[in-house]
Amino acid sequence: MSTIKQSRSAGFIIITLIYLCAIALGAWIFITLTDYSLLARLFIADFWATVLVWFFGVLFKNSSVYDPYWSVAPPVMLTGYACYCDSFGLPVILLLTAVWVWAIRLTGNWAYTFKNLTIQDWRYDKYKNDSPKQWHIVNFFGINLMPTIIVFLAMIPGFLLIEKNVAEATVWTYAGCLLCILSALLQLASDTQAHRFRKEHPGEVCNVGLWKYSRHPNYLGEICMWWGVYFMLLSVAPGEWFSLIGATVNTLLFVFISIPLMEQRQLANKPGHKEYKEKTRMLF
């Protein structure tokens, strides 16, 4: 087992198989739960797919097995739902295009940074070391289930847009799609700049390119992505304004949890981050 976990290629194969099983399980659950509403069926399927991924994370003692779920679940679920509803009007095509562009970019970044199954996200190690007795609770509810719920809420505008099956797009539909794609490009540019800077200047604060104007341009892109999906729904169904809860909760997650954790680590490990923080805005 240890030899397999140390192999990058074996890790890719294992995680791919895990996610194929999770997709199959989710699809089977969605199809069989005919007594529930469509959104309930989608969530239950999403929940049990998450449980399966969590189980393998425990089995391999690596919670980062869950990391690709954030970018794999949305395109699979939204595309599958569009096929199930036979909904392929122009707004839905724009939605799926935007989501797949974002998902391929984000999953590609995960693949680029993936080393092997012996290494997990530093935040998970921190949680485990800080609260060893509560680790399994934190692992299931905090690391696996909470992000699944947040992303599901962020996908609700997409599900509703698919259900509407509107044939024509408005200028605001295109604007929402453009915001999503620009968000993915923002993440691509910022992550590429960060990877290059870390190789050339290890241990230093990245303050070049987009990072000169924002301390977290990659997180800004992630936040804007889901607001773009929300605006696409709003462009054809203004009465569904209440579905903004997903994009809102996602924004709060980054502003009050992800960013403070990252900056706490940066302040502890990188000289000059305090000065950088004073000169550069958090998002824009």
Tab-separated table of C-alpha atoms in Angstrom:
chain	number	residue	atom	x	y	z
A	1	MET	CA	0.000	0.000	0.000
A	2	SER	CA	2.776	2.451	0.898
A	3	THR	CA	4.483	1.944	-2.480
A	4	ILE	CA	1.226	2.597	-4.321
A	5	LYS	CA	0.572	5.729	-2.275
A	6	GLN	CA	4.010	7.092	-3.158
A	7	SER	CA	3.401	6.735	-6.888
A	8	ARG	CA	1.956	9.789	-8.646
A	9	SER	CA	0.608	7.787	-11.589
A	10	ALA	CA	-0.954	5.171	-9.303
A	11	GLY	CA	-2.550	7.966	-7.306
A	12	PHE	CA	-4.132	9.414	-10.459
A	13	ILE	CA	-5.517	6.016	-11.424
A	14	ILE	CA	-6.908	5.346	-7.947
A	15	ILE	CA	-8.603	8.740	-7.674
A	16	THR	CA	-10.036	8.388	-11.190
A	17	LEU	CA	-11.531	5.005	-10.267
A	18	ILE	CA	-12.915	6.417	-7.012
A	19	TYR	CA	-14.655	9.226	-8.859
A	20	LEU	CA	-16.048	6.948	-11.531
A	21	CYS	CA	-17.558	4.819	-8.755
A	22	ALA	CA	-18.932	7.960	-7.065
A	23	ILE	CA	-20.524	9.113	-10.335
A	24	ALA	CA	-22.067	5.674	-10.899
A	25	LEU	CA	-23.413	5.544	-7.342
A	26	GLY	CA	-24.855	9.049	-7.580
A	27	ALA	CA	-26.513	8.315	-10.927
A	28	TRP	CA	-28.030	5.078	-9.616
A	29	ILE	CA	-29.417	6.801	-6.516
A	30	PHE	CA	-30.889	9.663	-8.567
A	31	ILE	CA	-32.607	7.269	-10.964
A	32	THR	CA	-34.039	4.994	-8.250
A	33	LEU	CA	-35.388	7.680	-5.844
A	34	THR	CA	-38.507	8.418	-7.857
A	35	ASP	CA	-40.655	9.357	-4.836
A	36	TYR	CA	-38.637	12.513	-4.102
A	37	SER	CA	-38.506	15.899	-5.786
A	38	LEU	CA	-35.831	16.385	-8.425
A	39	LEU	CA	-33.699	18.694	-6.270
A	40	ALA	CA	-33.975	16.287	-3.324
A	41	ARG	CA	-32.875	13.402	-5.549
A	42	LEU	CA	-29.922	15.433	-6.779
A	43	PHE	CA	-28.842	16.300	-3.244
A	44	ILE	CA	-29.205	12.755	-1.900
A	45	ALA	CA	-27.170	11.448	-4.833
A	46	ASP	CA	-24.549	14.144	-4.186
A	47	PHE	CA	-24.479	13.255	-0.481
A	48	TRP	CA	-23.854	9.542	-0.989
A	49	ALA	CA	-21.253	10.181	-3.688
A	50	THR	CA	-19.486	12.365	-1.117
A	51	VAL	CA	-19.726	9.607	1.492
A	52	LEU	CA	-18.067	7.194	-0.919
A	53	VAL	CA	-15.211	9.628	-1.612
A	54	TRP	CA	-14.851	10.264	2.137
A	55	PHE	CA	-14.665	6.510	2.784
A	56	PHE	CA	-11.765	6.104	0.377
A	57	GLY	CA	-10.089	9.164	1.897
A	58	VAL	CA	-10.230	7.409	5.278
A	59	LEU	CA	-9.060	4.147	3.717
A	60	PHE	CA	-5.994	5.804	2.186
A	61	LYS	CA	-5.540	8.109	5.219
A	62	ASN	CA	-5.608	11.129	2.930
A	63	SER	CA	-8.485	13.621	3.026
A	64	SER	CA	-7.232	15.280	-0.162
A	65	VAL	CA	-8.910	12.437	-2.052
A	66	TYR	CA	-11.917	14.773	-1.786
A	67	ASP	CA	-10.132	17.811	-3.283
A	68	PRO	CA	-11.143	17.263	-6.952
A	69	TYR	CA	-14.796	16.835	-5.945
A	70	TRP	CA	-15.246	20.629	-5.928
A	71	SER	CA	-14.595	20.822	-9.660
A	72	VAL	CA	-15.714	17.361	-10.820
A	73	ALA	CA	-19.237	17.265	-9.354
A	74	PRO	CA	-20.692	20.450	-10.973
A	75	PRO	CA	-20.076	19.639	-14.678
A	76	VAL	CA	-21.111	15.996	-14.213
A	77	MET	CA	-24.277	16.819	-12.273
A	78	LEU	CA	-25.365	19.765	-14.421
A	79	THR	CA	-24.707	17.950	-17.687
A	80	GLY	CA	-26.407	14.803	-16.431
A	81	TYR	CA	-29.401	16.824	-15.287
A	82	ALA	CA	-29.649	18.594	-18.652
A	83	CYS	CA	-29.694	15.193	-20.361
A	84	TYR	CA	-32.309	13.883	-17.935
A	85	CYS	CA	-34.540	16.941	-18.524
A	86	ASP	CA	-33.733	17.015	-22.258
A	87	SER	CA	-33.021	20.704	-21.785
A	88	PHE	CA	-30.575	22.159	-24.279
A	89	GLY	CA	-31.832	25.643	-25.030
A	90	LEU	CA	-29.227	28.334	-25.669
A	91	PRO	CA	-29.075	29.474	-21.990
A	92	VAL	CA	-28.345	25.887	-20.895
A	93	ILE	CA	-25.665	25.476	-23.559
A	94	LEU	CA	-24.034	28.686	-22.342
A	95	LEU	CA	-24.272	27.436	-18.746
A	96	LEU	CA	-22.683	24.069	-19.522
A	97	THR	CA	-19.945	25.707	-21.611
A	98	ALA	CA	-19.036	28.041	-18.761
A	99	VAL	CA	-19.082	25.293	-16.130
A	100	TRP	CA	-16.960	22.908	-18.205
A	101	VAL	CA	-14.381	25.632	-18.954
A	102	TRP	CA	-14.146	26.410	-15.238
A	103	ALA	CA	-14.080	22.731	-14.208
A	104	ILE	CA	-11.387	21.681	-16.686
A	105	ARG	CA	-9.201	24.591	-15.614
A	106	LEU	CA	-9.615	23.919	-11.878
A	107	THR	CA	-9.227	20.152	-12.171
A	108	GLY	CA	-6.137	20.723	-14.308
A	109	ASN	CA	-4.641	22.899	-11.581
A	110	TRP	CA	-5.348	20.150	-9.035
A	111	ALA	CA	-3.649	17.585	-11.306
A	112	TYR	CA	-0.622	19.862	-11.741
A	113	THR	CA	-0.148	20.242	-7.977
A	114	PHE	CA	-0.960	16.609	-7.102
A	115	LYS	CA	2.116	14.733	-5.871
A	116	ASN	CA	0.876	11.400	-4.542
A	117	LEU	CA	-1.442	9.891	-1.944
A	118	THR	CA	1.013	10.382	0.904
A	119	ILE	CA	0.538	14.161	0.794
A	120	GLN	CA	-2.641	15.957	1.766
A	121	ASP	CA	-3.620	19.627	2.017
A	122	TRP	CA	-1.724	21.446	4.789
A	123	ARG	CA	-5.026	22.653	6.264
A	124	TYR	CA	-6.139	19.073	6.889
A	125	ASP	CA	-2.889	18.328	8.699
A	126	LYS	CA	-3.473	21.428	10.804
A	127	TYR	CA	-7.011	20.344	11.754
A	128	LYS	CA	-5.792	16.837	12.575
A	129	ASN	CA	-2.913	18.078	14.727
A	130	ASP	CA	-4.954	20.761	16.482
A	131	SER	CA	-7.949	18.514	17.286
A	132	PRO	CA	-6.900	14.843	17.112
A	133	LYS	CA	-9.903	13.626	19.134
A	134	GLN	CA	-12.380	15.442	16.882
A	135	TRP	CA	-10.505	14.720	13.676
A	136	HIS	CA	-12.914	12.184	12.179
A	137	ILE	CA	-15.877	14.510	12.833
A	138	VAL	CA	-14.023	17.456	11.294
A	139	ASN	CA	-12.927	15.293	8.376
A	140	PHE	CA	-16.421	14.104	7.473
A	141	PHE	CA	-18.503	17.193	8.199
A	142	GLY	CA	-15.987	19.993	7.675
A	143	ILE	CA	-13.675	18.775	4.925
A	144	ASN	CA	-16.045	16.581	2.892
A	145	LEU	CA	-19.704	17.338	3.567
A	146	MET	CA	-19.627	21.121	4.072
A	147	PRO	CA	-18.009	21.884	0.684
A	148	THR	CA	-20.448	19.483	-0.999
A	149	ILE	CA	-23.392	21.367	0.521
A	150	ILE	CA	-21.967	24.761	-0.420
A	151	VAL	CA	-21.261	23.759	-4.012
A	152	PHE	CA	-24.698	22.143	-4.277
A	153	LEU	CA	-26.304	25.397	-3.136
A	154	ALA	CA	-24.187	27.264	-5.689
A	155	MET	CA	-25.380	24.856	-8.400
A	156	ILE	CA	-29.091	25.375	-7.637
A	157	PRO	CA	-29.368	28.356	-10.048
A	158	GLY	CA	-27.928	26.061	-12.731
A	159	PHE	CA	-30.427	23.310	-11.949
A	160	LEU	CA	-33.288	25.825	-12.064
A	161	LEU	CA	-32.029	27.228	-15.368
A	162	ILE	CA	-32.055	23.707	-16.803
A	163	GLU	CA	-35.596	23.112	-15.520
A	164	LYS	CA	-36.827	26.345	-17.153
A	165	ASN	CA	-35.626	25.071	-20.539
A	166	VAL	CA	-35.793	28.561	-22.046
A	167	ALA	CA	-34.958	28.640	-25.744
A	168	GLU	CA	-33.630	32.179	-26.082
A	169	ALA	CA	-30.816	33.886	-24.186
A	170	THR	CA	-30.720	37.566	-23.251
A	171	VAL	CA	-27.765	39.914	-23.229
A	172	TRP	CA	-27.510	39.308	-19.476
A	173	THR	CA	-27.301	35.550	-20.052
A	174	TYR	CA	-24.271	36.146	-22.242
A	175	ALA	CA	-22.902	38.540	-19.615
A	176	GLY	CA	-23.238	35.880	-16.900
A	177	CYS	CA	-21.530	33.307	-19.104
A	178	LEU	CA	-18.745	35.771	-19.888
A	179	LEU	CA	-18.277	36.453	-16.171
A	180	CYS	CA	-17.871	32.709	-15.546
A	181	ILE	CA	-15.305	32.291	-18.321
A	182	LEU	CA	-13.389	35.418	-17.310
A	183	SER	CA	-13.365	34.076	-13.748
A	184	ALA	CA	-11.807	30.820	-14.967
A	185	LEU	CA	-9.218	32.784	-16.968
A	186	LEU	CA	-8.487	34.927	-13.903
A	187	GLN	CA	-7.839	31.765	-11.905
A	188	LEU	CA	-5.679	30.336	-14.686
A	189	ALA	CA	-3.543	33.470	-14.916
A	190	SER	CA	-3.175	33.920	-11.155
A	191	ASP	CA	-2.341	30.265	-10.475
A	192	THR	CA	0.164	30.188	-13.340
A	193	GLN	CA	1.859	33.311	-12.031
A	194	ALA	CA	1.948	31.892	-8.501
A	195	HIS	CA	3.420	28.542	-9.618
A	196	ARG	CA	6.127	30.302	-11.635
A	197	PHE	CA	6.955	32.725	-8.818
A	198	ARG	CA	7.267	29.954	-6.216
A	199	LYS	CA	9.723	28.081	-8.407
A	200	GLU	CA	11.858	31.173	-8.982
A	201	HIS	CA	11.508	32.718	-5.512
A	202	PRO	CA	10.797	29.965	-2.962
A	203	GLY	CA	9.690	31.199	0.435
A	204	GLU	CA	8.941	34.740	-0.765
A	205	VAL	CA	5.626	36.572	-1.012
A	206	CYS	CA	4.160	36.514	-4.508
A	207	ASN	CA	3.455	40.154	-5.322
A	208	VAL	CA	3.756	40.231	-9.098
A	209	GLY	CA	1.195	40.196	-11.886
A	210	LEU	CA	-2.359	39.902	-10.620
A	211	TRP	CA	-1.021	39.316	-7.103
A	212	LYS	CA	0.211	42.906	-7.095
A	213	TYR	CA	-3.390	44.110	-7.087
A	214	SER	CA	-5.110	41.349	-5.120
A	215	ARG	CA	-3.867	39.070	-2.340
A	216	HIS	CA	-6.181	36.306	-3.575
A	217	PRO	CA	-7.021	36.719	-7.282
A	218	ASN	CA	-7.595	32.952	-7.607
A	219	TYR	CA	-10.217	33.049	-4.850
A	220	LEU	CA	-11.778	36.126	-6.465
A	221	GLY	CA	-12.210	34.096	-9.639
A	222	GLU	CA	-13.870	31.263	-7.716
A	223	ILE	CA	-16.292	33.673	-6.057
A	224	CYS	CA	-17.215	35.423	-9.311
A	225	MET	CA	-17.726	32.097	-11.108
A	226	TRP	CA	-20.790	31.195	-9.075
A	227	TRP	CA	-22.220	34.700	-9.193
A	228	GLY	CA	-22.000	34.350	-12.968
A	229	VAL	CA	-24.116	31.176	-12.818
A	230	TYR	CA	-26.641	32.996	-10.635
A	231	PHE	CA	-26.853	35.934	-13.056
A	232	MET	CA	-27.454	33.536	-15.942
A	233	LEU	CA	-30.538	32.178	-14.169
A	234	LEU	CA	-31.697	35.661	-13.199
A	235	SER	CA	-31.450	36.789	-16.823
A	236	VAL	CA	-34.245	34.408	-17.870
A	237	ALA	CA	-36.107	33.922	-14.568
A	238	PRO	CA	-35.994	37.074	-12.379
A	239	GLY	CA	-38.483	35.492	-9.968
A	240	GLU	CA	-35.803	32.993	-8.850
A	241	TRP	CA	-33.752	35.722	-7.137
A	242	PHE	CA	-33.809	33.806	-3.823
A	243	SER	CA	-31.385	31.231	-5.237
A	244	LEU	CA	-28.537	33.678	-4.531
A	245	ILE	CA	-27.973	31.848	-1.226
A	246	GLY	CA	-25.456	29.493	-2.847
A	247	ALA	CA	-23.203	32.191	-4.303
A	248	THR	CA	-23.532	34.151	-1.059
A	249	VAL	CA	-22.510	31.231	1.179
A	250	ASN	CA	-19.639	30.414	-1.184
A	251	THR	CA	-18.406	34.006	-0.920
A	252	LEU	CA	-18.616	33.898	2.884
A	253	LEU	CA	-16.677	30.616	2.922
A	254	PHE	CA	-13.719	32.221	1.175
A	255	VAL	CA	-13.853	35.563	2.976
A	256	PHE	CA	-14.220	34.211	6.516
A	257	ILE	CA	-12.604	30.746	6.407
A	258	SER	CA	-10.325	30.023	3.434
A	259	ILE	CA	-8.642	33.428	3.202
A	260	PRO	CA	-8.003	33.899	6.959
A	261	LEU	CA	-6.505	30.383	7.173
A	262	MET	CA	-4.235	31.030	4.210
A	263	GLU	CA	-3.115	34.425	5.493
A	264	GLN	CA	-2.425	33.069	8.975
A	265	ARG	CA	-0.066	30.548	7.389
A	266	GLN	CA	1.536	33.172	5.156
A	267	LEU	CA	2.173	35.487	8.091
A	268	ALA	CA	3.857	32.655	9.992
A	269	ASN	CA	5.982	31.332	7.120
A	270	LYS	CA	6.778	34.217	4.784
A	271	PRO	CA	8.657	37.345	5.886
A	272	GLY	CA	7.209	40.416	4.276
A	273	HIS	CA	3.623	39.176	4.166
A	274	LYS	CA	2.531	41.695	6.797
A	275	GLU	CA	3.785	44.575	4.660
A	276	TYR	CA	2.240	42.998	1.546
A	277	LYS	CA	-1.090	42.673	3.368
A	278	GLU	CA	-1.008	46.341	4.355
A	279	LYS	CA	-0.380	47.470	0.773
A	280	THR	CA	-2.595	45.065	-1.181
A	281	ARG	CA	-6.344	44.594	-0.990
A	282	MET	CA	-7.758	41.177	-0.130
A	283	LEU	CA	-9.768	40.625	-3.309
A	284	PHE	CA	-9.885	43.765	-5.462
